[in-house]
mmCIF file of C-alpha atoms and ligand atoms in Angstrom:
data_model
loop_
_atom_site.group_PDB
_atom_site.id
_atom_site.type_symbol
_atom_site.label_atom_id
_atom_site.label_comp_id
_atom_site.label_asym_id
_atom_site.label_seq_id
_atom_site.Cartn_x
_atom_site.Cartn_y
_atom_site.Cartn_z
ATOM 1 C CA UNK A 245 3.688 -33.822 12.835
ATOM 2 C CA UNK A 246 0.955 -33.866 10.159
ATOM 3 C CA UNK A 247 -1.990 -36.266 10.142
ATOM 4 C CA UNK A 248 -0.560 -37.941 7.053
ATOM 5 C CA UNK A 249 2.792 -38.475 8.774
ATOM 6 C CA UNK A 250 0.958 -40.192 11.662
ATOM 7 C CA UNK A 251 -0.929 -42.393 9.153
ATOM 8 C CA UNK A 252 2.360 -43.252 7.474
ATOM 9 C CA UNK A 253 3.993 -44.231 10.776
ATOM 10 C CA UNK A 254 1.064 -46.531 11.627
ATOM 11 C CA UNK A 255 1.073 -48.041 8.123
ATOM 12 C CA UNK A 256 4.771 -48.883 8.247
ATOM 13 C CA UNK A 257 4.474 -50.262 11.794
ATOM 14 C CA UNK A 258 2.025 -52.895 10.519
ATOM 15 C CA UNK A 259 4.813 -54.514 8.531
ATOM 16 C CA UNK A 260 6.028 -56.316 11.684
ATOM 17 C CA UNK A 261 2.807 -58.410 11.695
ATOM 18 C CA UNK A 262 3.263 -59.710 8.140
ATOM 19 C CA UNK A 263 4.391 -63.333 8.076
ATOM 20 C CA UNK A 264 7.008 -64.569 5.635
ATOM 21 C CA UNK A 265 5.651 -66.398 2.534
ATOM 22 C CA UNK A 266 2.077 -65.481 3.470
ATOM 23 C CA UNK A 267 -0.795 -63.919 1.557
ATOM 24 C CA UNK A 268 -1.700 -60.623 3.219
ATOM 25 C CA UNK A 269 -5.219 -59.184 3.514
ATOM 26 C CA UNK A 270 -5.092 -55.543 2.455
ATOM 27 C CA UNK A 271 -7.736 -52.898 3.215
ATOM 28 C CA UNK A 272 -8.471 -49.560 1.603
ATOM 29 C CA UNK A 273 -7.777 -45.880 2.182
ATOM 30 C CA UNK A 274 -5.086 -43.288 2.693
ATOM 31 C CA UNK A 275 -3.553 -45.057 5.719
ATOM 32 C CA UNK A 276 -3.500 -48.417 3.949
ATOM 33 C CA UNK A 277 -1.808 -46.776 0.962
ATOM 34 C CA UNK A 278 1.194 -46.193 3.235
ATOM 35 C CA UNK A 279 1.038 -49.836 4.318
ATOM 36 C CA UNK A 280 1.051 -50.935 0.669
ATOM 37 C CA UNK A 281 4.163 -48.807 0.061
ATOM 38 C CA UNK A 282 5.780 -50.552 3.029
ATOM 39 C CA UNK A 283 4.648 -53.987 1.830
ATOM 40 C CA UNK A 284 6.294 -53.379 -1.553
ATOM 41 C CA UNK A 285 9.686 -53.207 0.190
ATOM 42 C CA UNK A 286 9.317 -56.854 1.301
ATOM 43 C CA UNK A 287 7.448 -58.170 -1.731
ATOM 44 C CA UNK A 288 10.110 -60.809 -2.379
ATOM 45 C CA UNK A 289 9.343 -62.308 1.058
ATOM 46 C CA UNK A 290 5.554 -62.643 0.686
ATOM 47 C CA UNK A 291 3.396 -64.659 -1.665
ATOM 48 C CA UNK A 292 1.002 -61.809 -2.420
ATOM 49 C CA UNK A 293 -2.155 -60.087 -1.266
ATOM 50 C CA UNK A 294 -5.920 -60.281 -1.240
ATOM 51 C CA UNK A 295 -7.413 -56.833 -1.708
ATOM 52 C CA UNK A 296 -10.620 -55.198 -0.464
ATOM 53 C CA UNK A 297 -11.095 -52.717 -3.320
ATOM 54 C CA UNK A 298 -10.332 -51.960 -6.948
ATOM 55 C CA UNK A 299 -8.247 -48.980 -5.764
ATOM 56 C CA UNK A 300 -6.003 -51.080 -3.518
ATOM 57 C CA UNK A 301 -5.749 -53.794 -6.180
ATOM 58 C CA UNK A 302 -4.484 -51.231 -8.693
ATOM 59 C CA UNK A 303 -1.880 -49.899 -6.256
ATOM 60 C CA UNK A 304 -0.706 -53.372 -5.236
ATOM 61 C CA UNK A 305 -0.317 -54.463 -8.860
ATOM 62 C CA UNK A 306 1.453 -51.228 -9.820
ATOM 63 C CA UNK A 307 4.042 -51.981 -7.129
ATOM 64 C CA UNK A 308 4.516 -55.552 -8.358
ATOM 65 C CA UNK A 309 2.635 -57.364 -5.573
ATOM 66 C CA UNK A 310 0.544 -60.314 -6.895
ATOM 67 C CA UNK A 311 -3.171 -60.008 -6.046
ATOM 68 C CA UNK A 312 -5.191 -63.185 -5.483
ATOM 69 C CA UNK A 313 -8.938 -63.740 -5.713
ATOM 70 C CA UNK A 314 -10.270 -64.415 -2.206
ATOM 71 C CA UNK A 315 -12.002 -67.555 -3.485
ATOM 72 C CA UNK A 316 -8.632 -69.118 -4.239
ATOM 73 C CA UNK A 317 -7.296 -68.478 -0.735
ATOM 74 C CA UNK A 318 -8.334 -70.449 2.351
ATOM 75 C CA UNK A 319 -6.188 -68.689 4.948
ATOM 76 C CA UNK A 320 -5.043 -65.160 5.690
ATOM 77 C CA UNK A 321 -2.939 -64.687 8.805
ATOM 78 C CA UNK A 322 -3.463 -60.913 8.893
ATOM 79 C CA UNK A 323 -5.755 -58.265 7.490
ATOM 80 C CA UNK A 324 -4.436 -54.710 7.672
ATOM 81 C CA UNK A 325 -6.879 -51.824 7.339
ATOM 82 C CA UNK A 326 -7.680 -48.318 8.546
ATOM 83 C CA UNK A 327 -10.821 -47.046 10.258
ATOM 84 C CA UNK A 328 -12.905 -43.899 10.428
ATOM 85 C CA UNK A 329 -13.459 -44.292 14.177
ATOM 86 C CA UNK A 330 -12.329 -46.841 16.753
ATOM 87 C CA UNK A 331 -13.393 -47.109 20.400
ATOM 88 C CA UNK A 332 -11.519 -48.601 23.388
ATOM 89 C CA UNK A 333 -13.241 -51.985 22.803
ATOM 90 C CA UNK A 334 -11.717 -52.123 19.276
ATOM 91 C CA UNK A 335 -15.134 -51.663 17.634
ATOM 92 C CA UNK A 336 -14.880 -49.565 14.482
ATOM 93 C CA UNK A 337 -16.805 -47.490 11.989
ATOM 94 C CA UNK A 338 -15.479 -48.036 8.473
ATOM 95 C CA UNK A 339 -16.579 -47.249 4.935
ATOM 96 C CA UNK A 340 -15.651 -43.597 4.564
ATOM 97 C CA UNK A 341 -14.177 -44.678 1.231
ATOM 98 C CA UNK A 342 -17.205 -46.892 0.399
ATOM 99 C CA UNK A 343 -15.182 -50.126 0.560
ATOM 100 C CA UNK A 344 -16.913 -51.540 3.670
ATOM 101 C CA UNK A 345 -18.467 -54.705 2.237
ATOM 102 C CA UNK A 346 -15.358 -56.162 0.654
ATOM 103 C CA UNK A 347 -13.401 -55.051 3.729
ATOM 104 C CA UNK A 348 -15.757 -56.963 6.005
ATOM 105 C CA UNK A 349 -15.503 -60.063 3.824
ATOM 106 C CA UNK A 350 -11.692 -60.112 3.737
ATOM 107 C CA UNK A 351 -11.527 -59.319 7.473
ATOM 108 C CA UNK A 352 -13.810 -62.290 8.179
ATOM 109 C CA UNK A 353 -11.320 -64.669 6.589
ATOM 110 C CA UNK A 354 -8.248 -63.341 8.421
ATOM 111 C CA UNK A 355 -6.938 -64.675 11.723
ATOM 112 C CA UNK A 356 -5.945 -61.189 12.933
ATOM 113 C CA UNK A 357 -7.266 -57.703 12.127
ATOM 114 C CA UNK A 358 -4.504 -55.114 12.421
ATOM 115 C CA UNK A 359 -6.076 -51.647 12.506
ATOM 116 C CA UNK A 360 -3.877 -48.690 11.516
ATOM 117 C CA UNK A 361 -4.992 -45.144 12.301
ATOM 118 C CA UNK A 362 -3.786 -41.699 13.252
ATOM 119 C CA UNK A 363 -4.796 -40.436 16.666
ATOM 120 C CA UNK A 364 -7.787 -38.410 15.363
ATOM 121 C CA UNK A 365 -9.689 -41.702 14.846
ATOM 122 C CA UNK A 366 -9.776 -42.731 18.522
ATOM 123 C CA UNK A 367 -13.137 -42.035 20.195
ATOM 124 C CA UNK A 368 -14.935 -43.109 23.364
ATOM 125 C CA UNK A 369 -18.332 -43.549 21.697
ATOM 126 C CA UNK A 370 -18.814 -44.374 18.010
ATOM 127 C CA UNK A 371 -21.156 -42.276 15.898
ATOM 128 C CA UNK A 372 -19.714 -38.836 15.404
ATOM 129 C CA UNK A 373 -18.528 -40.082 12.007
ATOM 130 C CA UNK A 374 -21.663 -40.856 9.929
ATOM 131 C CA UNK A 375 -22.186 -44.611 9.678
ATOM 132 C CA UNK A 376 -21.947 -45.840 6.049
ATOM 133 C CA UNK A 377 -24.515 -48.413 4.935
ATOM 134 C CA UNK A 378 -24.181 -50.149 1.540
ATOM 135 C CA UNK A 379 -27.607 -50.626 -0.029
ATOM 136 C CA UNK A 380 -29.034 -52.304 -3.152
ATOM 137 C CA UNK A 381 -30.042 -49.275 -5.295
ATOM 138 C CA UNK A 382 -33.788 -50.108 -5.603
ATOM 139 C CA UNK A 383 -34.076 -50.381 -1.785
ATOM 140 C CA UNK A 384 -32.545 -46.968 -1.054
ATOM 141 C CA UNK A 385 -35.675 -45.095 0.056
ATOM 142 C CA UNK A 386 -37.114 -48.022 2.008
ATOM 143 C CA UNK A 387 -33.840 -48.588 3.861
ATOM 144 C CA UNK A 388 -33.572 -44.853 4.593
ATOM 145 C CA UNK A 389 -37.035 -44.903 6.222
ATOM 146 C CA UNK A 390 -36.060 -47.922 8.338
ATOM 147 C CA UNK A 391 -32.828 -46.192 9.425
ATOM 148 C CA UNK A 392 -34.858 -43.177 10.595
ATOM 149 C CA UNK A 393 -36.885 -45.582 12.784
ATOM 150 C CA UNK A 394 -33.575 -46.626 14.378
ATOM 151 C CA UNK A 395 -32.906 -42.992 15.310
ATOM 152 C CA UNK A 396 -30.499 -41.974 12.551
ATOM 153 C CA UNK A 397 -30.525 -39.357 9.811
ATOM 154 C CA UNK A 398 -29.522 -41.121 6.577
ATOM 155 C CA UNK A 399 -28.061 -39.110 3.713
ATOM 156 C CA UNK A 400 -27.582 -40.541 0.214
ATOM 157 C CA UNK A 401 -23.895 -40.288 -0.804
ATOM 158 C CA UNK A 402 -24.551 -38.766 -4.221
ATOM 159 C CA UNK A 403 -22.432 -39.837 -7.161
ATOM 160 C CA UNK A 404 -20.879 -42.814 -5.351
ATOM 161 C CA UNK A 405 -21.291 -46.359 -6.672
ATOM 162 C CA UNK A 406 -19.484 -49.082 -4.726
ATOM 163 C CA UNK A 407 -17.191 -51.683 -6.307
ATOM 164 C CA UNK A 408 -20.225 -53.997 -6.006
ATOM 165 C CA UNK A 409 -22.540 -51.656 -7.970
ATOM 166 C CA UNK A 410 -24.509 -50.445 -4.950
ATOM 167 C CA UNK A 411 -25.124 -47.090 -3.220
ATOM 168 C CA UNK A 412 -24.172 -45.712 0.183
ATOM 169 C CA UNK A 413 -26.375 -44.102 2.829
ATOM 170 C CA UNK A 414 -24.389 -42.208 5.502
ATOM 171 C CA UNK A 415 -26.282 -42.239 8.789
ATOM 172 C CA UNK A 416 -25.784 -39.121 10.919
ATOM 173 C CA UNK A 417 -26.599 -38.478 14.575
ATOM 174 C CA UNK A 418 -26.260 -41.992 15.922
ATOM 175 C CA UNK A 419 -24.782 -42.294 19.391
ATOM 176 C CA UNK A 420 -23.754 -45.930 19.233
ATOM 177 C CA UNK A 421 -23.843 -47.377 22.749
ATOM 178 C CA UNK A 422 -24.224 -51.036 21.670
ATOM 179 C CA UNK A 423 -22.283 -51.455 18.422
ATOM 180 C CA UNK A 424 -22.862 -55.227 18.044
ATOM 181 C CA UNK A 425 -26.610 -54.855 18.536
ATOM 182 C CA UNK A 426 -26.864 -52.007 16.025
ATOM 183 C CA UNK A 427 -24.660 -53.860 13.524
ATOM 184 C CA UNK A 428 -27.106 -56.772 13.578
ATOM 185 C CA UNK A 429 -30.219 -54.566 13.460
ATOM 186 C CA UNK A 430 -29.076 -52.626 10.405
ATOM 187 C CA UNK A 431 -27.902 -55.749 8.591
ATOM 188 C CA UNK A 432 -31.357 -57.252 9.139
ATOM 189 C CA UNK A 433 -33.066 -54.542 7.053
ATOM 190 C CA UNK A 434 -33.997 -55.981 3.660
ATOM 191 C CA UNK A 435 -31.937 -54.292 0.947
ATOM 192 C CA UNK A 436 -28.909 -53.617 3.166
ATOM 193 C CA UNK A 437 -25.775 -55.322 1.892
ATOM 194 C CA UNK A 438 -23.769 -54.478 4.992
ATOM 195 C CA UNK A 439 -23.054 -51.587 7.326
ATOM 196 C CA UNK A 440 -19.797 -49.981 8.392
ATOM 197 C CA UNK A 441 -19.901 -51.155 12.001
ATOM 198 C CA UNK A 442 -17.079 -53.615 12.580
ATOM 199 C CA UNK A 443 -17.982 -54.728 16.108
ATOM 200 C CA UNK A 444 -18.795 -58.421 15.781
ATOM 201 C CA UNK A 445 -15.424 -58.692 14.071
ATOM 202 C CA UNK A 446 -13.447 -55.845 15.628
ATOM 203 C CA UNK A 447 -9.707 -55.217 15.561
ATOM 204 C CA UNK A 448 -7.238 -57.518 17.340
ATOM 205 C CA UNK A 449 -4.313 -55.110 17.276
ATOM 206 C CA UNK A 450 -4.517 -51.323 17.028
ATOM 207 C CA UNK A 451 -1.545 -49.245 15.852
ATOM 208 C CA UNK A 452 -2.049 -45.526 16.418
ATOM 209 C CA UNK A 453 0.236 -42.931 14.866
ATOM 210 C CA UNK A 454 0.784 -40.084 17.347
ATOM 211 C CA UNK A 455 3.263 -37.193 17.602
ATOM 212 C CA UNK A 456 5.073 -39.334 20.228
ATOM 213 C CA UNK A 457 5.423 -42.379 17.970
ATOM 214 C CA UNK A 458 3.228 -45.378 17.214
ATOM 215 C CA UNK A 459 1.222 -46.714 20.152
ATOM 216 C CA UNK A 460 0.091 -50.354 20.188
ATOM 217 C CA UNK A 461 -3.119 -51.641 21.798
ATOM 218 C CA UNK A 462 -4.159 -55.324 21.958
HETATM 219 O O1 R5P B 600 -14.008 -47.520 2.925
HETATM 220 C C1 R5P B 600 -12.960 -47.130 3.420
HETATM 221 C C2 R5P B 600 -12.303 -47.731 4.581
HETATM 222 O O2 R5P B 600 -13.165 -48.247 5.541
HETATM 223 C C3 R5P B 600 -11.136 -46.986 5.195
HETATM 224 O O3 R5P B 600 -10.391 -47.936 5.882
HETATM 225 C C4 R5P B 600 -11.512 -45.885 6.148
HETATM 226 O O4 R5P B 600 -12.396 -44.988 5.512
HETATM 227 C C5 R5P B 600 -10.268 -45.132 6.646
HETATM 228 O O5 R5P B 600 -9.655 -44.476 5.582
HETATM 229 P P1 R5P B 600 -8.408 -43.535 5.758
HETATM 230 O O6 R5P B 600 -7.251 -44.384 6.137
HETATM 231 O O7 R5P B 600 -8.238 -42.894 4.392
HETATM 232 O O8 R5P B 600 -8.745 -42.517 6.794
#
């Protein structure tokens, strides 16, 4: 079974958590793209979606799913999104596709975070995947120096501008033993918009595509 087939299986499995007539929170990435394909098959039964990126918005609209502005929505029962790494406590690293800030905002509104991954994303300790940090462009060098003080090796993701007009620093060589503490510390650096640790708001349900089928963790 290929990695993409495992992503697809996880994406389609998330459909069971979508409530009838609801507005669905939709994340970003290659795994979520499979979920969007699945969602399109039940589009007559849902009201629409709130999206976490321009890329997902375009795909949702192309498949005929109405996309709402988050400011016009006061409740989302579920948010479905992928992850770059997830540990046994359901803490995640996200932002490999630079969509972390909008993802964190939509996730904050949702009652339940349904994380969909293939089995390569499961880790014991977060940090092998470089931690993305979205930064206001003029603060890039200052924030990088502060991240070095926290023990990381930040690298500017050249050529990438986020949907919010900011830049990304990918922080290498962090062994993240206390994800909630580090999430707060990095967010407290002036010039940081947000970082890709989703620990204070982790996943509620994890669907993992494996060669033996989709495994569910709660
Ligand atoms: O910014 C991107 C997101 O956080 C994605 O959810 C994450 O990178 C996982 O993406 P994929 O499903 O393509 O591996």
